[in-house]
Coordinates of N, CA and C in Angstrom, one line a residue:
T1 N 0.5 -1.1 0.2 CA 0.0 0.1 -0.2 C 0.9 1.4 -0.2
V2 N 1.6 1.3 0.9 CA 2.7 2.3 1.0 C 3.6 2.8 -0.6
V3 N 4.3 2.0 -0.9 CA 4.4 1.4 -2.6 C 3.6 2.1 -3.6
Q4 N 2.5 1.7 -3.4 CA 1.5 1.9 -4.6 C 1.1 3.3 -4.1
T5 N 0.9 3.8 -2.9 CA 0.7 5.2 -2.9 C 1.7 6.5 -3.3
A6 N 3.3 6.5 -2.8 CA 4.3 6.6 -3.1 C 4.1 6.8 -4.9
D7 N 3.7 5.6 -5.6 CA 4.1 5.4 -6.9 C 2.7 6.5 -7.2
F8 N 1.6 6.3 -6.9 CA 0.5 7.2 -7.5 C 0.9 8.7 -7.6
N9 N 1.3 8.9 -6.2 CA 1.7 10.4 -6.3 C 3.3 11.1 -6.5
H10 N 4.1 10.0 -7.2 CA 4.6 10.7 -8.0 C 4.4 11.2 -9.6
H11 N 3.1 9.8 -9.8 CA 3.0 9.5 -10.9 C 1.9 10.9 -11.7
E12 N 1.0 11.1 -10.5 CA 0.1 12.4 -11.0 C 0.7 13.7 -11.0
M13 N 1.3 13.7 -10.3 CA 2.1 15.1 -9.9 C 3.4 15.2 -10.7
L14 N 4.3 14.5 -10.7 CA 5.3 14.6 -11.8 C 5.5 14.3 -13.0
A15 N 5.3 13.1 -13.3 CA 5.1 11.8 -14.5 C 4.2 12.5 -15.2
H16 N 2.7 12.8 -14.9 CA 1.7 13.3 -15.5 C 1.6 15.0 -15.7
L17 N 1.6 15.3 -14.5 CA 0.9 16.6 -14.7 C 1.8 17.5 -14.6
S18 N 3.5 16.9 -14.2 CA 4.5 18.5 -14.5 C 5.0 18.1 -15.7
R19 N 5.6 16.9 -16.1 CA 6.6 16.7 -17.5 C 5.7 16.3 -18.7
A20 N 4.0 16.3 -18.9 CA 3.6 16.4 -19.7 C 2.4 17.4 -20.0
H21 N 1.7 17.9 -19.1 CA 0.8 18.8 -19.1 C 1.5 20.2 -19.2
F22 N 2.2 20.8 -18.2 CA 3.0 21.5 -18.3 C 4.3 22.2 -19.1
V23 N 5.0 21.0 -19.1 CA 5.6 21.0 -20.3 C 5.1 21.6 -21.8
S24 N 3.8 20.6 -22.0 CA 3.4 20.9 -23.3 C 2.6 22.4 -23.2
E25 N 1.9 22.8 -22.0 CA 1.6 24.4 -21.7 C 2.7 25.5 -22.3
V26 N 3.8 25.1 -22.5 CA 4.8 26.3 -22.6 C 5.3 26.4 -24.1
F27 N 4.6 25.4 -24.7 CA 4.8 25.2 -26.7 C 3.6 25.9 -26.9
A28 N 2.7 25.2 -26.2 CA 0.8 25.7 -26.5 C 1.0 27.3 -26.4
V29 N 1.7 28.1 -25.1 CA 1.4 29.5 -25.4 C 2.5 30.0 -26.1
S30 N 4.3 29.7 -26.4 CA 4.7 30.1 -27.0 C 4.1 30.5 -28.3
T31 N 3.6 28.6 -29.1 CA 3.3 28.9 -30.2 C 2.4 30.0 -30.6
Q32 N 1.4 30.0 -29.4 CA 0.6 30.8 -29.5 C 0.7 32.6 -29.7
R33 N 1.8 33.0 -29.2 CA 2.4 34.3 -28.7 C 3.2 34.4 -30.3
A34 N 4.1 33.4 -30.7 CA 4.9 33.9 -31.9 C 5.3 33.8 -33.2
F35 N 4.4 32.6 -33.3 CA 3.6 32.3 -34.6 C 2.0 32.9 -35.2
A36 N 2.6 33.7 -36.6 CA 1.4 33.7 -36.9 C 0.5 32.6 -37.4
P37 N -0.3 32.9 -37.3 CA -1.6 31.5 -37.3 C -1.4 30.5 -39.0
N38 N -1.0 31.4 -40.0 CA -0.6 30.5 -41.4 C 1.1 30.3 -41.2
H39 N 1.4 30.0 -40.1 CA 3.0 30.0 -40.1 C 2.9 28.4 -40.0
P40 N 4.1 27.8 -40.9 CA 3.9 25.9 -41.3 C 4.1 25.5 -39.9
L41 N 4.9 26.1 -39.0 CA 4.7 25.5 -37.7 C 3.6 25.5 -36.6
S42 N 3.4 26.7 -36.3 CA 2.1 26.7 -36.5 C 1.1 25.9 -36.3
I43 N 1.0 25.6 -37.9 CA -0.2 24.4 -38.4 C 0.2 23.4 -37.8
L44 N 1.4 22.7 -38.1 CA 1.9 22.0 -37.6 C 2.0 21.4 -35.9
L45 N 1.9 22.5 -35.0 CA 2.0 22.2 -33.6 C 0.6 22.5 -33.0
K46 N -0.2 23.5 -33.5 CA -1.6 23.3 -32.9 C -2.2 22.5 -32.6
P47 N -2.7 21.7 -33.8 CA -3.8 21.1 -32.8 C -3.2 19.6 -32.1
H48 N -1.7 19.5 -31.8 CA -1.2 18.8 -30.9 C -1.3 19.2 -29.6
F49 N -2.0 20.4 -29.2 CA -2.0 21.0 -28.0 C -3.0 22.0 -27.7
E50 N -4.8 20.5 -28.8 CA -5.8 21.0 -28.5 C -5.8 20.3 -26.8
G51 N -6.7 21.6 -26.3 CA -7.4 21.0 -24.7 C -6.2 21.1 -24.0
D52 N -5.1 21.3 -24.0 CA -4.3 21.1 -23.3 C -4.5 22.8 -22.2
I53 N -4.6 23.9 -22.4 CA -5.0 24.7 -21.6 C -5.5 24.5 -21.0
F54 N -7.2 24.5 -21.5 CA -8.2 24.1 -20.9 C -8.1 22.7 -19.7
I55 N -7.4 21.8 -20.0 CA -7.7 20.7 -18.9 C -6.7 21.3 -17.5
N56 N -5.1 22.2 -17.9 CA -4.6 22.9 -17.1 C -5.5 23.4 -16.4
F57 N -6.1 24.4 -17.0 CA -7.2 25.3 -15.9 C -7.7 24.7 -14.8
L58 N -8.6 23.6 -15.6 CA -9.0 22.6 -14.8 C -8.5 22.0 -13.9
A59 N -7.3 21.6 -14.5 CA -6.4 20.9 -13.0 C -5.9 22.3 -11.5
A60 N -5.9 23.6 -11.9 CA -5.5 24.8 -11.3 C -7.0 24.9 -10.5
T61 N -8.5 24.8 -11.0 CA -9.1 25.5 -10.3 C -10.1 24.4 -9.8
I62 N -10.1 22.9 -10.5 CA -10.7 22.1 -9.4 C -9.7 21.2 -8.9
I63 N -8.8 20.8 -9.3 CA -8.1 20.0 -8.6 C -6.9 20.0 -7.6
M64 N -6.5 21.3 -7.4 CA -5.8 21.9 -6.9 C -5.3 22.9 -5.4
P65 N -6.9 23.1 -5.8 CA -7.5 24.1 -4.8 C -7.2 23.4 -3.3
P66 N -7.0 24.4 -2.0 CA -7.5 23.5 -0.8 C -8.1 22.8 -0.7
N67 N -8.7 21.7 -0.2 CA -9.8 21.2 0.6 C -10.5 20.1 -0.7
L68 N -10.0 20.1 -2.1 CA -10.4 19.7 -3.0 C -9.7 18.5 -3.7
F69 N -9.7 17.8 -4.9 CA -9.3 16.5 -4.8 C -7.9 16.1 -4.8
A70 N -6.5 17.3 -4.9 CA -5.1 17.0 -4.6 C -4.9 16.9 -3.3
D71 N -5.8 17.9 -2.4 CA -5.4 17.9 -0.9 C -6.5 16.6 -0.1
V72 N -7.2 15.8 -1.2 CA -8.2 15.3 -0.1 C -7.0 13.8 -0.4
I73 N -6.9 13.3 -1.4 CA -6.5 12.3 -2.0 C -4.9 12.0 -2.0
L74 N -4.0 13.3 -1.9 CA -2.2 12.7 -2.5 C -2.1 13.1 -0.7
A75 N -0.9 12.4 -0.8 CA -0.1 11.9 0.8 C 0.6 13.6 1.2
A76 N 1.3 14.1 0.4 CA 1.7 15.0 1.1 C 0.8 16.3 1.4
P77 N 1.4 17.7 2.4 CA 0.5 18.5 2.3 C 0.4 19.3 1.2
L78 N -0.6 19.8 0.8 CA -0.9 20.5 -0.4 C 0.3 21.5 -1.1
P79 N 0.7 22.7 0.2 CA 1.6 23.1 -0.4 C 3.2 22.8 -0.9
D80 N 3.4 21.5 0.1 CA 4.5 20.6 -0.6 C 4.5 20.3 -1.7
I81 N 3.5 20.0 -2.3 CA 2.8 19.4 -3.7 C 2.8 20.5 -4.5
V82 N 2.7 21.5 -4.4 CA 3.1 22.5 -5.5 C 4.1 23.2 -5.4
E83 N 4.7 23.5 -4.4 CA 6.2 23.4 -4.5 C 6.9 22.2 -4.9
T84 N 7.0 21.1 -4.9 CA 7.6 19.8 -5.5 C 7.0 19.9 -7.2
V85 N 6.4 19.9 -7.2 CA 5.6 20.3 -9.1 C 6.4 21.2 -9.5
G86 N 6.2 22.7 -8.7 CA 6.8 23.3 -9.7 C 8.3 23.3 -9.8
K87 N 9.0 23.0 -8.7 CA 11.0 22.3 -9.1 C 10.7 21.5 -10.1
D88 N 10.1 20.9 -9.7 CA 10.2 19.5 -11.2 C 10.3 20.1 -12.3
R89 N 9.2 20.9 -12.6 CA 9.0 21.3 -14.1 C 10.0 22.3 -14.6
L90 N 10.7 23.2 -13.5 CA 11.7 23.8 -13.7 C 13.6 23.0 -13.9
N91 N 13.3 21.9 -13.5 CA 14.4 21.4 -13.9 C 14.3 20.4 -14.5
W92 N 12.9 20.2 -15.2 CA 13.4 18.9 -16.2 C 13.8 19.8 -17.6
D93 N 14.7 18.9 -17.9 CA 15.8 19.2 -19.3 C 15.0 19.0 -20.3
F94 N 15.0 20.2 -21.2 CA 14.4 19.3 -23.1 C 15.5 18.6 -23.7
Y95 N 16.4 18.6 -23.5 CA 17.5 18.1 -24.1 C 17.7 16.5 -23.5
E96 N 18.2 16.9 -22.1 CA 18.4 15.2 -21.7 C 17.5 14.7 -21.1
R97 N 15.8 15.0 -21.6 CA 15.0 14.2 -22.0 C 14.6 13.6 -22.8
M98 N 14.9 13.8 -24.1 CA 14.4 13.0 -25.1 C 15.2 11.5 -24.8
P99 N 14.4 10.9 -25.8 CA 14.1 9.5 -25.2 C 15.6 8.5 -25.0
H100 N 16.4 8.5 -26.5 CA 17.7 8.1 -26.3 C 18.5 8.7 -25.3
R101 N 18.5 9.8 -25.0 CA 19.6 10.5 -23.8 C 19.2 10.3 -22.3
D102 N 17.6 10.0 -22.4 CA 17.4 10.1 -20.8 C 17.4 8.5 -20.7
F103 N 17.1 7.4 -21.5 CA 17.2 6.4 -20.8 C 18.7 5.7 -21.0
A104 N 19.8 6.6 -21.6 CA 21.5 6.6 -21.4 C 21.7 6.7 -20.3
R105 N 20.6 8.0 -20.0 CA 21.4 8.7 -18.7 C 21.3 7.9 -17.5
R106 N 20.2 7.1 -17.8 CA 19.8 6.2 -16.5 C 20.0 4.7 -16.7
G107 N 21.2 4.8 -17.8 CA 21.6 3.0 -18.3 C 20.8 2.3 -18.2
L108 N 19.4 2.8 -19.4 CA 18.6 1.9 -19.7 C 18.4 1.6 -21.2
G109 N 19.4 2.6 -21.9 CA 19.5 2.6 -23.0 C 19.5 1.3 -24.1
D110 N 20.4 0.1 -23.3 CA 21.0 -0.8 -24.2 C 20.4 -2.0 -23.5
A111 N 19.8 -2.5 -24.9 CA 18.7 -4.0 -24.4 C 20.1 -4.9 -24.1
S112 N 21.3 -5.1 -24.1 CA 21.3 -6.0 -23.4 C 21.7 -5.9 -22.0
V113 N 21.9 -4.9 -21.5 CA 21.2 -4.2 -19.7 C 20.0 -4.9 -19.7
L114 N 18.9 -4.5 -20.3 CA 17.7 -4.6 -19.7 C 17.1 -4.9 -21.1
R115 N 16.8 -6.5 -20.6 CA 16.5 -6.8 -22.6 C 15.2 -6.4 -22.5
E116 N 14.1 -6.8 -21.4 CA 12.6 -6.4 -21.4 C 12.1 -5.0 -21.1
F117 N 12.2 -4.0 -21.7 CA 11.9 -2.8 -21.2 C 10.7 -2.0 -22.8
P118 N 9.3 -2.7 -22.1 CA 8.3 -2.3 -23.6 C 8.6 -0.6 -23.6
Y119 N 8.3 -0.2 -22.7 CA 8.5 1.3 -22.6 C 9.5 1.7 -23.5
R120 N 10.8 1.3 -23.3 CA 11.8 2.1 -24.3 C 11.8 1.4 -25.6
D121 N 11.0 0.2 -25.7 CA 11.6 -0.1 -27.1 C 10.4 0.3 -28.1
D122 N 9.1 0.5 -27.4 CA 8.3 1.7 -27.8 C 8.3 3.1 -28.5
A123 N 9.2 3.5 -27.0 CA 9.9 5.0 -27.5 C 10.4 5.0 -28.0
F124 N 11.3 4.2 -28.6 CA 12.3 4.6 -30.1 C 11.0 4.0 -31.4
L125 N 10.9 3.6 -31.3 CA 10.2 3.2 -32.1 C 9.2 4.5 -32.7
I126 N 8.4 5.1 -31.9 CA 7.7 6.1 -31.8 C 8.3 7.6 -32.7
W127 N 9.6 7.1 -31.7 CA 10.4 8.6 -32.0 C 11.1 9.0 -33.4
D128 N 11.3 6.9 -33.5 CA 11.6 7.1 -35.4 C 10.4 7.7 -36.1
A129 N 9.1 7.5 -36.1 CA 8.2 7.5 -36.8 C 8.2 9.3 -36.6
I130 N 8.0 9.7 -35.5 CA 7.7 10.9 -35.7 C 8.8 11.9 -36.1
S131 N 10.6 11.4 -35.7 CA 11.5 12.3 -36.6 C 11.0 12.1 -38.2
A132 N 11.2 11.2 -38.4 CA 11.1 10.5 -40.1 C 9.7 11.5 -41.0
W133 N 8.3 11.6 -40.0 CA 7.8 12.6 -40.6 C 7.9 13.8 -40.3
M134 N 8.8 14.5 -39.0 CA 9.4 15.9 -39.2 C 10.5 16.1 -39.9
T135 N 10.7 15.0 -40.5 CA 12.0 15.3 -41.3 C 11.1 16.0 -42.8
D136 N 10.2 15.1 -43.2 CA 9.9 15.3 -44.4 C 9.1 16.8 -44.5
Y137 N 8.6 16.9 -43.3 CA 7.6 18.4 -43.0 C 8.8 19.5 -43.2
V138 N 9.5 19.8 -42.0 CA 10.3 20.6 -42.1 C 11.2 21.0 -43.2
R139 N 11.6 19.9 -44.2 CA 12.2 20.0 -45.7 C 11.4 20.7 -46.8
V140 N 10.5 20.8 -46.5 CA 9.4 21.5 -47.5 C 9.2 22.9 -47.1
Y141 N 9.6 23.3 -46.1 CA 10.0 25.0 -46.0 C 11.3 25.2 -45.5
Y142 N 12.3 24.3 -45.2 CA 13.3 25.0 -44.8 C 14.3 24.1 -45.3
D143 N 15.4 24.7 -46.6 CA 16.0 23.4 -47.5 C 17.4 24.0 -46.8
T144 N 17.7 24.8 -46.4 CA 19.1 25.1 -45.6 C 18.8 25.6 -43.9
D145 N 19.7 25.5 -44.0 CA 20.2 25.9 -41.9 C 20.4 27.4 -42.5
A146 N 20.6 28.2 -43.1 CA 20.5 29.5 -43.5 C 19.0 29.7 -43.3
D147 N 17.9 29.0 -43.5 CA 16.6 29.1 -43.9 C 16.0 29.2 -42.3
V148 N 16.5 28.5 -41.4 CA 16.0 28.2 -39.9 C 16.7 29.8 -39.2
L149 N 17.6 30.0 -39.6 CA 18.4 31.4 -38.7 C 17.7 32.5 -39.4
A150 N 17.2 32.3 -40.6 CA 16.4 34.0 -41.4 C 15.3 33.8 -40.3
D151 N 14.4 32.6 -39.9 CA 12.8 32.5 -39.5 C 13.0 33.8 -38.2
T152 N 12.8 34.3 -38.5 CA 12.5 35.7 -37.3 C 10.8 35.2 -36.0
E153 N 9.9 34.2 -36.8 CA 9.0 34.4 -35.4 C 9.7 33.0 -35.1
L154 N 10.4 32.3 -35.7 CA 11.0 30.8 -35.3 C 12.1 31.2 -34.1
A155 N 12.5 32.2 -34.1 CA 13.7 32.9 -32.9 C 12.7 33.1 -31.8
A156 N 11.3 34.2 -32.1 CA 11.0 34.8 -31.2 C 10.6 33.5 -30.5
W157 N 9.7 32.1 -31.1 CA 9.2 31.0 -30.3 C 10.4 30.6 -29.4
V158 N 11.4 30.5 -29.8 CA 12.8 30.4 -28.8 C 12.5 31.3 -28.0
E159 N 12.9 32.2 -28.2 CA 12.8 33.3 -26.9 C 11.6 33.5 -25.7
E160 N 10.2 32.9 -26.0 CA 9.6 32.7 -25.8 C 9.3 31.0 -24.5
V161 N 10.2 30.1 -25.0 CA 10.2 29.2 -24.6 C 11.1 29.3 -23.5
V162 N 12.6 30.0 -23.8 CA 13.6 30.3 -22.7 C 12.5 31.1 -21.6
S163 N 12.5 32.4 -22.3 CA 12.5 33.6 -21.3 C 11.3 33.4 -20.6
M164 N 9.9 33.3 -21.0 CA 8.7 33.3 -20.3 C 8.1 32.0 -19.6
G165 N 8.7 30.6 -20.7 CA 8.3 29.3 -20.4 C 9.5 28.6 -19.7
K166 N 10.6 29.2 -18.9 CA 12.3 28.5 -18.3 C 12.0 27.5 -18.7
M167 N 12.3 27.0 -19.9 CA 12.3 25.5 -20.4 C 13.9 25.5 -20.3
K168 N 14.3 24.4 -19.4 CA 15.8 24.0 -18.9 C 16.4 23.3 -19.9
G169 N 17.8 24.1 -20.9 CA 18.6 23.5 -21.5 C 17.8 23.9 -23.2
F170 N 16.8 24.5 -23.6 CA 16.5 24.8 -24.3 C 17.5 25.8 -25.0
A171 N 17.6 25.8 -26.4 CA 18.6 26.8 -27.0 C 18.0 27.2 -28.3
P172 N 19.1 28.0 -28.4 CA 18.9 28.6 -30.3 C 18.8 27.9 -31.1
I173 N 17.5 28.0 -31.7 CA 17.8 26.8 -33.1 C 18.4 27.0 -34.4
T174 N 19.6 26.3 -34.7 CA 20.7 27.3 -35.8 C 20.5 26.2 -36.8
S175 N 20.0 25.1 -37.0 CA 19.7 23.9 -38.1 C 18.8 23.5 -38.3
V176 N 18.5 23.5 -39.7 CA 17.5 22.2 -39.5 C 17.2 21.0 -38.6
D177 N 18.3 20.2 -38.5 CA 18.8 19.0 -38.1 C 18.0 19.1 -36.7
Q178 N 18.6 20.3 -36.4 CA 18.2 20.7 -34.5 C 16.8 21.1 -34.4
L179 N 16.4 21.4 -35.8 CA 14.6 21.9 -35.9 C 14.2 20.5 -35.6
I180 N 14.3 19.8 -36.3 CA 13.5 18.5 -36.8 C 13.5 17.8 -35.2
E181 N 14.6 17.8 -34.4 CA 14.6 17.2 -33.3 C 14.1 17.6 -32.2
V182 N 13.8 18.9 -32.3 CA 13.3 20.0 -31.5 C 11.9 19.7 -31.5
L183 N 11.1 19.9 -32.7 CA 10.2 19.7 -33.1 C 9.3 18.1 -32.8
T184 N 10.2 16.8 -33.3 CA 10.0 15.3 -32.8 C 9.6 15.5 -31.5
M185 N 10.7 16.4 -29.9 CA 10.5 16.1 -28.9 C 9.2 16.7 -28.4
V186 N 9.2 17.7 -28.8 CA 8.0 18.6 -28.8 C 6.2 17.5 -29.0
L187 N 6.3 17.1 -29.9 CA 5.3 16.4 -30.6 C 5.0 14.9 -29.9
Y188 N 6.3 14.1 -29.7 CA 6.5 13.0 -28.5 C 6.2 13.5 -27.3
T189 N 6.5 14.3 -27.0 CA 6.3 14.9 -25.3 C 4.4 15.0 -25.5
A190 N 4.0 15.5 -25.9 CA 2.4 15.6 -26.2 C 1.7 14.9 -26.7
S191 N 2.1 14.3 -27.4 CA 1.0 12.6 -27.7 C 2.0 11.3 -27.4
A192 N 2.9 10.9 -27.5 CA 3.5 9.5 -27.2 C 3.9 9.7 -25.5
Y193 N 4.6 10.9 -24.9 CA 5.4 10.5 -23.7 C 3.3 10.6 -22.5
H194 N 2.8 11.6 -23.2 CA 1.6 12.1 -22.3 C 0.7 10.7 -22.2
A195 N 0.6 9.9 -23.4 CA -0.6 8.9 -23.8 C 0.0 7.9 -22.6
S196 N 1.6 7.5 -22.7 CA 2.2 6.9 -21.4 C 1.7 6.7 -19.8
V197 N 1.4 8.1 -19.9 CA 1.3 8.2 -18.5 C -0.1 8.4 -18.3
N198 N -0.8 9.2 -19.2 CA -2.1 9.4 -19.0 C -3.2 7.9 -18.6
Y199 N -3.1 7.2 -19.4 CA -3.8 6.0 -20.3 C -3.9 5.1 -18.9
P200 N -2.9 4.9 -18.8 CA -2.2 3.6 -16.9 C -3.0 3.9 -16.2
Q201 N -3.5 5.4 -15.7 CA -4.0 6.3 -14.5 C -5.0 5.3 -14.3
S202 N -5.9 4.5 -14.5 CA -7.2 3.3 -13.5 C -6.6 3.0 -12.6
H203 N -5.2 2.2 -13.6 CA -4.6 0.7 -12.7 C -3.9 1.5 -11.3

């Protein structure tokens, strides 16, 4: 019971709320602020953030206030939970959380070390599929690294993510390959990663 309680608390507040919802919110808000509605990256990104701000608003107004759901069902005092979630989100490093780096950092990237790890193996397959799609999409609009550097709206997006979103590790985008990697991570987090922590909640 103690282990399950700890797992539930960590899962709901950190793995799910902080690392999926709050990370996606940074990119949802930055996309709305920095890109014109007809910018190719705005058109690409916005569908992946559908409902994110609304759900986060509900969390802030229905789940997290004193004497409501989080306060009643979670183990720690509510102020401690809020502080921990805030610190966790700010410590989440964009590039270090990319699946290949994240699994390697934790000693789990090598299948010979841990042969059976469905989340890792599925994550790599999904990451590669999203990356291939991003490669095809991005190269329609950006032929060269110079095209990336010349996009002032993209530069404004990066600035929003760093300054207002306080996204640790996020850096200026200077090449087509880097843009593909960044977009892959944004879409992976909003889709596959979120699904992996959202749908098993009932268990």
